mmCIF file of N, CA and C and ligand atoms in Angstrom:
data_model
loop_
_atom_site.group_PDB
_atom_site.id
_atom_site.type_symbol
_atom_site.label_atom_id
_atom_site.label_comp_id
_atom_site.label_asym_id
_atom_site.label_seq_id
_atom_site.Cartn_x
_atom_site.Cartn_y
_atom_site.Cartn_z
ATOM 1 N N MET A 813 12.516 75.250 -79.336
ATOM 2 C CA MET A 813 12.363 74.694 -77.861
ATOM 3 C C MET A 813 11.327 73.335 -77.888
ATOM 4 N N HIS A 814 12.106 72.470 -77.517
ATOM 5 C CA HIS A 814 11.506 71.009 -77.550
ATOM 6 C C HIS A 814 10.333 71.160 -76.492
ATOM 7 N N GLU A 815 10.532 71.838 -75.136
ATOM 8 C CA GLU A 815 9.262 71.500 -74.291
ATOM 9 C C GLU A 815 7.995 72.292 -74.863
ATOM 10 N N MET A 816 8.347 73.610 -75.331
ATOM 11 C CA MET A 816 7.342 74.397 -76.020
ATOM 12 C C MET A 816 6.667 73.586 -77.105
ATOM 13 N N SER A 817 6.713 72.652 -77.614
ATOM 14 C CA SER A 817 5.736 71.885 -78.477
ATOM 15 C C SER A 817 5.294 70.704 -77.945
ATOM 16 N N ILE A 818 5.786 70.108 -76.645
ATOM 17 C CA ILE A 818 5.406 69.254 -76.132
ATOM 18 C C ILE A 818 3.962 69.846 -75.229
ATOM 19 N N THR A 819 4.394 70.914 -74.879
ATOM 20 C CA THR A 819 3.582 71.664 -73.909
ATOM 21 C C THR A 819 2.321 72.081 -74.560
ATOM 22 N N GLN A 820 2.499 72.215 -76.187
ATOM 23 C CA GLN A 820 1.620 72.764 -77.053
ATOM 24 C C GLN A 820 0.881 71.816 -77.373
ATOM 25 N N GLY A 821 1.273 70.386 -77.590
ATOM 26 C CA GLY A 821 0.805 68.920 -77.850
ATOM 27 C C GLY A 821 -0.233 68.614 -76.306
ATOM 28 N N ILE A 822 0.170 68.884 -75.455
ATOM 29 C CA ILE A 822 -0.392 68.949 -74.234
ATOM 30 C C ILE A 822 -1.880 69.369 -74.087
ATOM 31 N N ILE A 823 -1.710 70.939 -74.309
ATOM 32 C CA ILE A 823 -2.803 71.842 -74.382
ATOM 33 C C ILE A 823 -3.871 71.291 -75.513
ATOM 34 N N ASP A 824 -3.065 70.884 -76.945
ATOM 35 C CA ASP A 824 -4.340 70.863 -78.119
ATOM 36 C C ASP A 824 -4.821 69.131 -77.784
ATOM 37 N N LEU A 825 -4.340 68.693 -76.976
ATOM 38 C CA LEU A 825 -5.058 67.184 -76.110
ATOM 39 C C LEU A 825 -6.161 67.516 -75.542
ATOM 40 N N CYS A 826 -5.805 68.640 -74.857
ATOM 41 C CA CYS A 826 -6.800 68.891 -73.592
ATOM 42 C C CYS A 826 -8.013 69.794 -73.968
ATOM 43 N N LEU A 827 -7.927 70.395 -75.024
ATOM 44 C CA LEU A 827 -8.752 71.173 -75.412
ATOM 45 C C LEU A 827 -9.750 70.267 -76.577
ATOM 46 N N GLN A 828 -9.076 69.299 -77.145
ATOM 47 C CA GLN A 828 -10.062 68.000 -77.868
ATOM 48 C C GLN A 828 -10.984 67.593 -76.646
ATOM 49 N N HIS A 829 -9.833 67.382 -75.727
ATOM 50 C CA HIS A 829 -11.088 66.280 -74.488
ATOM 51 C C HIS A 829 -11.992 67.293 -73.997
ATOM 52 N N ALA A 830 -11.929 68.520 -73.769
ATOM 53 C CA ALA A 830 -12.365 69.279 -72.885
ATOM 54 C C ALA A 830 -13.887 69.958 -73.730
ATOM 55 N N GLY A 831 -13.904 69.564 -74.886
ATOM 56 C CA GLY A 831 -15.180 69.885 -75.868
ATOM 57 C C GLY A 831 -15.798 71.590 -75.300
ATOM 58 N N GLY A 832 -14.644 71.939 -75.621
ATOM 59 C CA GLY A 832 -15.408 73.587 -75.503
ATOM 60 C C GLY A 832 -16.040 74.213 -73.786
ATOM 61 N N ARG A 833 -15.325 73.400 -72.831
ATOM 62 C CA ARG A 833 -15.543 73.767 -71.564
ATOM 63 C C ARG A 833 -13.965 74.344 -70.860
ATOM 64 N N ARG A 834 -13.985 75.262 -70.114
ATOM 65 C CA ARG A 834 -12.776 75.284 -69.398
ATOM 66 C C ARG A 834 -12.432 74.309 -68.751
ATOM 67 N N VAL A 835 -11.038 74.139 -68.791
ATOM 68 C CA VAL A 835 -10.013 73.179 -67.922
ATOM 69 C C VAL A 835 -9.829 73.765 -66.715
ATOM 70 N N ASN A 836 -10.465 73.184 -65.896
ATOM 71 C CA ASN A 836 -9.998 73.325 -64.219
ATOM 72 C C ASN A 836 -8.593 72.929 -63.838
ATOM 73 N N SER A 837 -8.050 72.007 -63.750
ATOM 74 C CA SER A 837 -6.571 71.240 -63.761
ATOM 75 C C SER A 837 -6.878 70.134 -64.655
ATOM 76 N N LEU A 838 -5.111 69.761 -64.810
ATOM 77 C CA LEU A 838 -5.022 68.550 -65.677
ATOM 78 C C LEU A 838 -3.762 68.104 -64.742
ATOM 79 N N GLU A 839 -3.559 66.729 -64.967
ATOM 80 C CA GLU A 839 -2.172 65.628 -64.329
ATOM 81 C C GLU A 839 -1.838 65.308 -65.506
ATOM 82 N N VAL A 840 -0.262 65.654 -65.443
ATOM 83 C CA VAL A 840 0.812 65.436 -66.755
ATOM 84 C C VAL A 840 1.760 64.057 -65.588
ATOM 85 N N GLU A 841 2.054 62.913 -66.722
ATOM 86 C CA GLU A 841 2.606 62.372 -66.145
ATOM 87 C C GLU A 841 4.155 62.186 -66.746
ATOM 88 N N ILE A 842 5.547 62.419 -66.230
ATOM 89 C CA ILE A 842 6.369 62.496 -66.846
ATOM 90 C C ILE A 842 7.386 61.674 -65.902
ATOM 91 N N GLY A 843 7.912 60.378 -66.673
ATOM 92 C CA GLY A 843 8.927 59.560 -65.983
ATOM 93 C C GLY A 843 10.022 59.834 -65.591
ATOM 94 N N GLU A 844 10.928 59.838 -64.815
ATOM 95 C CA GLU A 844 12.100 60.256 -64.599
ATOM 96 C C GLU A 844 12.949 60.149 -65.588
ATOM 97 N N LEU A 845 12.704 59.027 -66.414
ATOM 98 C CA LEU A 845 13.568 58.893 -67.528
ATOM 99 C C LEU A 845 13.793 59.541 -68.422
ATOM 100 N N SER A 846 12.273 60.515 -68.478
ATOM 101 C CA SER A 846 12.075 61.391 -69.668
ATOM 102 C C SER A 846 13.299 62.549 -70.001
ATOM 103 N N THR A 847 13.716 62.786 -70.605
ATOM 104 C CA THR A 847 14.465 64.123 -71.255
ATOM 105 C C THR A 847 13.478 65.173 -71.026
ATOM 106 N N VAL A 848 12.486 65.239 -70.551
ATOM 107 C CA VAL A 848 11.520 66.456 -70.466
ATOM 108 C C VAL A 848 11.801 67.010 -69.226
ATOM 109 N N VAL A 849 11.885 68.492 -68.988
ATOM 110 C CA VAL A 849 12.143 69.266 -67.750
ATOM 111 C C VAL A 849 10.790 69.387 -67.554
ATOM 112 N N PRO A 850 10.027 69.358 -66.103
ATOM 113 C CA PRO A 850 9.241 69.495 -65.473
ATOM 114 C C PRO A 850 8.627 71.080 -65.342
ATOM 115 N N GLU A 851 10.072 71.432 -64.856
ATOM 116 C CA GLU A 851 9.705 72.966 -64.841
ATOM 117 C C GLU A 851 9.728 73.780 -66.157
ATOM 118 N N ALA A 852 10.411 72.974 -67.349
ATOM 119 C CA ALA A 852 10.138 73.789 -68.535
ATOM 120 C C ALA A 852 8.628 73.684 -69.079
ATOM 121 N N ILE A 853 8.425 72.576 -68.680
ATOM 122 C CA ILE A 853 7.070 72.143 -69.145
ATOM 123 C C ILE A 853 6.186 73.502 -68.384
ATOM 124 N N GLU A 854 6.080 73.362 -67.112
ATOM 125 C CA GLU A 854 5.164 74.615 -66.317
ATOM 126 C C GLU A 854 5.788 75.921 -66.508
ATOM 127 N N PHE A 855 6.632 76.092 -67.241
ATOM 128 C CA PHE A 855 6.849 77.956 -67.478
ATOM 129 C C PHE A 855 6.328 77.749 -68.812
ATOM 130 N N CYS A 856 6.147 76.999 -70.075
ATOM 131 C CA CYS A 856 5.840 77.073 -70.882
ATOM 132 C C CYS A 856 3.973 76.861 -70.917
ATOM 133 N N PHE A 857 4.127 76.013 -70.077
ATOM 134 C CA PHE A 857 2.166 75.938 -69.919
ATOM 135 C C PHE A 857 1.412 77.384 -69.878
ATOM 136 N N GLU A 858 2.425 78.225 -68.726
ATOM 137 C CA GLU A 858 1.453 79.171 -68.579
ATOM 138 C C GLU A 858 1.659 80.391 -69.976
ATOM 139 N N ALA A 859 2.444 80.610 -70.703
ATOM 140 C CA ALA A 859 2.652 81.163 -71.974
ATOM 141 C C ALA A 859 1.610 80.667 -73.006
ATOM 142 N N CYS A 860 1.768 79.084 -73.262
ATOM 143 C CA CYS A 860 0.897 78.662 -74.168
ATOM 144 C C CYS A 860 -0.503 78.340 -73.926
ATOM 145 N N SER A 861 -0.901 78.391 -72.622
ATOM 146 C CA SER A 861 -2.517 78.231 -72.340
ATOM 147 C C SER A 861 -3.514 79.516 -72.067
ATOM 148 N N ARG A 862 -2.418 80.933 -72.161
ATOM 149 C CA ARG A 862 -3.071 82.324 -72.089
ATOM 150 C C ARG A 862 -3.865 82.067 -72.889
ATOM 151 N N ASP A 863 -4.843 83.032 -73.174
ATOM 152 C CA ASP A 863 -6.344 83.106 -74.149
ATOM 153 C C ASP A 863 -6.793 81.884 -74.442
ATOM 154 N N THR A 864 -6.605 80.656 -73.850
ATOM 155 C CA THR A 864 -7.146 79.389 -74.146
ATOM 156 C C THR A 864 -8.195 79.115 -73.301
ATOM 157 N N LEU A 865 -9.207 78.005 -73.188
ATOM 158 C CA LEU A 865 -9.351 77.482 -72.467
ATOM 159 C C LEU A 865 -9.058 76.700 -71.274
ATOM 160 N N LEU A 866 -7.882 76.968 -71.435
ATOM 161 C CA LEU A 866 -7.161 76.151 -70.017
ATOM 162 C C LEU A 866 -6.256 77.296 -69.400
ATOM 163 N N GLU A 867 -6.131 78.481 -69.398
ATOM 164 C CA GLU A 867 -6.086 79.594 -68.517
ATOM 165 C C GLU A 867 -6.196 79.251 -67.808
ATOM 166 N N GLY A 868 -5.159 79.357 -66.344
ATOM 167 C CA GLY A 868 -5.356 79.734 -65.228
ATOM 168 C C GLY A 868 -5.395 78.239 -64.488
ATOM 169 N N ALA A 869 -5.360 77.092 -65.590
ATOM 170 C CA ALA A 869 -5.555 75.960 -65.206
ATOM 171 C C ALA A 869 -4.736 75.254 -64.151
ATOM 172 N N GLN A 870 -5.145 74.117 -62.982
ATOM 173 C CA GLN A 870 -3.776 74.296 -62.485
ATOM 174 C C GLN A 870 -3.010 72.827 -63.146
ATOM 175 N N LEU A 871 -1.746 72.933 -63.467
ATOM 176 C CA LEU A 871 -1.056 71.795 -64.047
ATOM 177 C C LEU A 871 -0.101 71.317 -62.848
ATOM 178 N N VAL A 872 -0.491 69.872 -62.658
ATOM 179 C CA VAL A 872 -0.285 68.913 -61.688
ATOM 180 C C VAL A 872 0.781 68.260 -62.458
ATOM 181 N N ILE A 873 2.300 67.867 -62.135
ATOM 182 C CA ILE A 873 2.946 67.148 -62.740
ATOM 183 C C ILE A 873 3.518 65.691 -61.887
ATOM 184 N N VAL A 874 3.417 64.945 -62.370
ATOM 185 C CA VAL A 874 3.700 63.604 -61.491
ATOM 186 C C VAL A 874 4.696 62.727 -61.683
ATOM 187 N N ARG A 875 5.486 62.628 -61.004
ATOM 188 C CA ARG A 875 6.821 61.707 -61.661
ATOM 189 C C ARG A 875 6.480 60.234 -61.534
ATOM 190 N N THR A 876 6.949 59.692 -62.250
ATOM 191 C CA THR A 876 7.071 58.093 -62.630
ATOM 192 C C THR A 876 8.280 57.694 -62.362
ATOM 193 N N ALA A 877 8.294 56.595 -61.511
ATOM 194 C CA ALA A 877 9.987 56.256 -61.307
ATOM 195 C C ALA A 877 10.527 55.358 -62.656
ATOM 196 N N GLY A 878 11.380 55.293 -62.404
ATOM 197 C CA GLY A 878 12.222 54.192 -64.016
ATOM 198 C C GLY A 878 12.625 53.081 -63.638
ATOM 199 N N ARG A 879 12.086 52.261 -64.230
ATOM 200 C CA ARG A 879 12.368 50.648 -64.049
ATOM 201 C C ARG A 879 12.725 50.110 -64.885
ATOM 202 N N GLY A 880 13.371 49.242 -64.683
ATOM 203 C CA GLY A 880 13.836 48.411 -66.262
ATOM 204 C C GLY A 880 14.068 47.118 -65.634
ATOM 205 N N GLU A 881 14.083 46.231 -66.774
ATOM 206 C CA GLU A 881 14.414 44.617 -66.654
ATOM 207 C C GLU A 881 15.816 44.333 -67.238
ATOM 208 N N CYS A 882 16.406 43.642 -66.362
ATOM 209 C CA CYS A 882 17.591 43.145 -66.776
ATOM 210 C C CYS A 882 17.971 42.169 -67.749
ATOM 211 N N GLN A 883 18.863 42.050 -68.659
ATOM 212 C CA GLN A 883 18.775 41.015 -69.413
ATOM 213 C C GLN A 883 19.793 39.999 -69.112
ATOM 214 N N GLU A 884 20.305 40.219 -68.432
ATOM 215 C CA GLU A 884 21.471 39.077 -67.472
ATOM 216 C C GLU A 884 20.518 38.519 -66.786
ATOM 217 N N CYS A 885 20.116 38.780 -65.559
ATOM 218 C CA CYS A 885 19.343 38.022 -64.643
ATOM 219 C C CYS A 885 18.196 37.811 -64.421
ATOM 220 N N THR A 886 17.667 38.638 -65.388
ATOM 221 C CA THR A 886 16.199 38.590 -65.859
ATOM 222 C C THR A 886 14.945 39.503 -64.444
ATOM 223 N N SER A 887 15.984 39.882 -63.769
ATOM 224 C CA SER A 887 15.016 40.544 -62.245
ATOM 225 C C SER A 887 14.949 41.859 -63.017
ATOM 226 N N GLU A 888 13.893 42.935 -61.988
ATOM 227 C CA GLU A 888 13.293 44.047 -62.488
ATOM 228 C C GLU A 888 14.205 44.710 -61.394
ATOM 229 N N THR A 889 14.528 46.196 -61.989
ATOM 230 C CA THR A 889 15.683 47.034 -61.402
ATOM 231 C C THR A 889 15.297 48.134 -61.302
ATOM 232 N N PRO A 890 14.938 48.973 -60.008
ATOM 233 C CA PRO A 890 14.841 50.198 -60.174
ATOM 234 C C PRO A 890 16.212 51.035 -60.953
ATOM 235 N N LEU A 891 15.643 52.142 -61.978
ATOM 236 C CA LEU A 891 16.406 52.762 -62.645
ATOM 237 C C LEU A 891 16.516 54.434 -62.268
ATOM 238 N N THR A 892 17.516 55.196 -61.921
ATOM 239 C CA THR A 892 17.506 56.387 -62.182
ATOM 240 C C THR A 892 18.272 57.123 -63.122
ATOM 241 N N GLU A 893 18.505 56.522 -64.078
ATOM 242 C CA GLU A 893 19.151 57.198 -65.067
ATOM 243 C C GLU A 893 18.767 56.282 -66.377
ATOM 244 N N LEU A 894 19.322 56.656 -67.434
ATOM 245 C CA LEU A 894 18.975 56.068 -68.591
ATOM 246 C C LEU A 894 19.838 54.804 -68.874
ATOM 247 N N PHE A 895 21.086 54.942 -68.990
ATOM 248 C CA PHE A 895 21.641 53.998 -68.792
ATOM 249 C C PHE A 895 21.996 53.419 -67.705
ATOM 250 N N GLY A 896 21.582 53.012 -66.895
ATOM 251 C CA GLY A 896 21.403 52.437 -65.341
ATOM 252 C C GLY A 896 21.723 51.025 -65.603
ATOM 253 N N SER A 897 22.763 50.590 -64.371
ATOM 254 C CA SER A 897 22.537 49.015 -64.295
ATOM 255 C C SER A 897 21.938 48.395 -63.099
ATOM 256 N N CYS A 898 21.948 47.144 -63.352
ATOM 257 C CA CYS A 898 21.181 46.467 -62.443
ATOM 258 C C CYS A 898 21.909 46.514 -61.024
ATOM 259 N N ILE A 899 20.868 46.450 -59.908
ATOM 260 C CA ILE A 899 21.021 46.550 -58.603
ATOM 261 C C ILE A 899 21.216 45.466 -58.273
ATOM 262 N N HIS A 900 21.174 44.244 -58.836
ATOM 263 C CA HIS A 900 21.247 42.641 -58.805
ATOM 264 C C HIS A 900 22.489 42.224 -59.077
ATOM 265 N N CYS A 901 22.744 42.317 -60.448
ATOM 266 C CA CYS A 901 23.718 41.523 -60.343
ATOM 267 C C CYS A 901 25.001 42.629 -61.530
ATOM 268 N N GLY A 902 24.683 44.138 -61.428
ATOM 269 C CA GLY A 902 25.552 44.988 -61.784
ATOM 270 C C GLY A 902 25.682 45.396 -63.431
ATOM 271 N N SER A 903 24.985 44.333 -64.231
ATOM 272 C CA SER A 903 24.798 44.419 -65.668
ATOM 273 C C SER A 903 24.301 45.683 -66.107
ATOM 274 N N SER A 904 24.964 46.005 -67.404
ATOM 275 C CA SER A 904 24.508 47.435 -67.885
ATOM 276 C C SER A 904 23.369 47.256 -68.937
ATOM 277 N N ARG A 905 23.454 45.811 -69.184
ATOM 278 C CA ARG A 905 21.994 45.386 -69.985
ATOM 279 C C ARG A 905 20.845 45.186 -69.585
ATOM 280 N N VAL A 906 20.481 46.512 -69.474
ATOM 281 C CA VAL A 906 18.931 46.440 -68.650
ATOM 282 C C VAL A 906 18.366 47.292 -69.948
ATOM 283 N N ALA A 907 16.977 46.508 -70.334
ATOM 284 C CA ALA A 907 16.029 47.374 -71.043
ATOM 285 C C ALA A 907 15.009 48.309 -70.306
ATOM 286 N N ILE A 908 14.218 48.929 -70.662
ATOM 287 C CA ILE A 908 13.467 50.346 -70.143
ATOM 288 C C ILE A 908 12.456 49.395 -70.168
ATOM 289 N N ILE A 909 11.392 49.364 -68.990
ATOM 290 C CA ILE A 909 10.438 48.723 -69.122
ATOM 291 C C ILE A 909 9.065 50.162 -68.765
ATOM 292 N N ALA A 910 9.645 51.319 -67.604
ATOM 293 C CA ALA A 910 8.869 52.282 -67.178
ATOM 294 C C ALA A 910 9.875 53.689 -66.887
ATOM 295 N N GLY A 911 9.240 55.139 -67.015
ATOM 296 C CA GLY A 911 9.930 55.877 -66.740
ATOM 297 C C GLY A 911 10.280 56.958 -67.847
ATOM 298 N N GLU A 912 10.083 56.543 -69.001
ATOM 299 C CA GLU A 912 10.637 57.333 -70.320
ATOM 300 C C GLU A 912 8.976 58.077 -70.571
ATOM 301 N N GLU A 913 7.683 57.583 -70.099
ATOM 302 C CA GLU A 913 6.696 58.188 -70.691
ATOM 303 C C GLU A 913 6.410 59.806 -70.364
ATOM 304 N N MET A 914 5.452 60.326 -71.050
ATOM 305 C CA MET A 914 4.966 61.486 -71.001
ATOM 306 C C MET A 914 3.533 61.574 -71.278
ATOM 307 N N ARG A 915 2.935 61.798 -70.781
ATOM 308 C CA ARG A 915 1.184 61.389 -71.262
ATOM 309 C C ARG A 915 0.351 62.270 -69.780
ATOM 310 N N VAL A 916 -0.822 62.799 -71.010
ATOM 311 C CA VAL A 916 -1.722 63.550 -69.943
ATOM 312 C C VAL A 916 -2.513 62.376 -69.138
ATOM 313 N N ARG A 917 -2.795 62.307 -67.748
ATOM 314 C CA ARG A 917 -3.284 61.384 -67.135
ATOM 315 C C ARG A 917 -4.467 61.751 -67.213
ATOM 316 N N GLU A 918 -5.063 62.818 -66.687
ATOM 317 C CA GLU A 918 -6.152 63.351 -65.956
ATOM 318 C C GLU A 918 -6.429 64.469 -66.679
ATOM 319 N N ILE A 919 -7.500 65.333 -66.743
ATOM 320 C CA ILE A 919 -8.050 66.427 -66.821
ATOM 321 C C ILE A 919 -9.223 66.833 -66.562
ATOM 322 N N GLU A 920 -9.585 67.704 -65.722
ATOM 323 C CA GLU A 920 -10.872 68.503 -64.990
ATOM 324 C C GLU A 920 -11.382 69.152 -65.577
ATOM 325 N N VAL A 921 -12.849 69.298 -66.261
ATOM 326 C CA VAL A 921 -13.390 70.408 -66.770
ATOM 327 C C VAL A 921 -14.352 71.045 -65.690
ATOM 328 N N GLU A 922 -14.751 71.995 -66.279
ATOM 329 C CA GLU A 922 -15.835 73.079 -65.584
ATOM 330 C C GLU A 922 -17.354 71.848 -65.773
ATOM 331 N N ASP A 923 -18.203 71.950 -64.947
ATOM 332 C CA ASP A 923 -19.359 71.782 -65.641
ATOM 333 C C ASP A 923 -20.354 72.630 -65.978
HETATM 334 ZN ZN1 ZN B 856 20.959 41.774 -63.192
#
């Protein structure tokens, strides 16, 4: 399962940064254009964090909006889907500039 390995990656990254301390919470950013399903990440996190320093940590998922740059009129346009079109001129030649990312933004460890 796709989300399972992503979640495992998030956990590994947090463990590296936590330096042996317990992780209280973590904030993960998932772009709206990403194919990653936040609910699935939450579900996998429960299972994957068990018996690690992340067990019981609060997982906060932040969605970031999709944005693109139109190759036709060069305007910036909001994107709600991967192959959206420009709201200004209707062109479908839009390069995605934000919204596909998936990253750990912040972790909070115990003192
Ligand atoms: Zn345009």
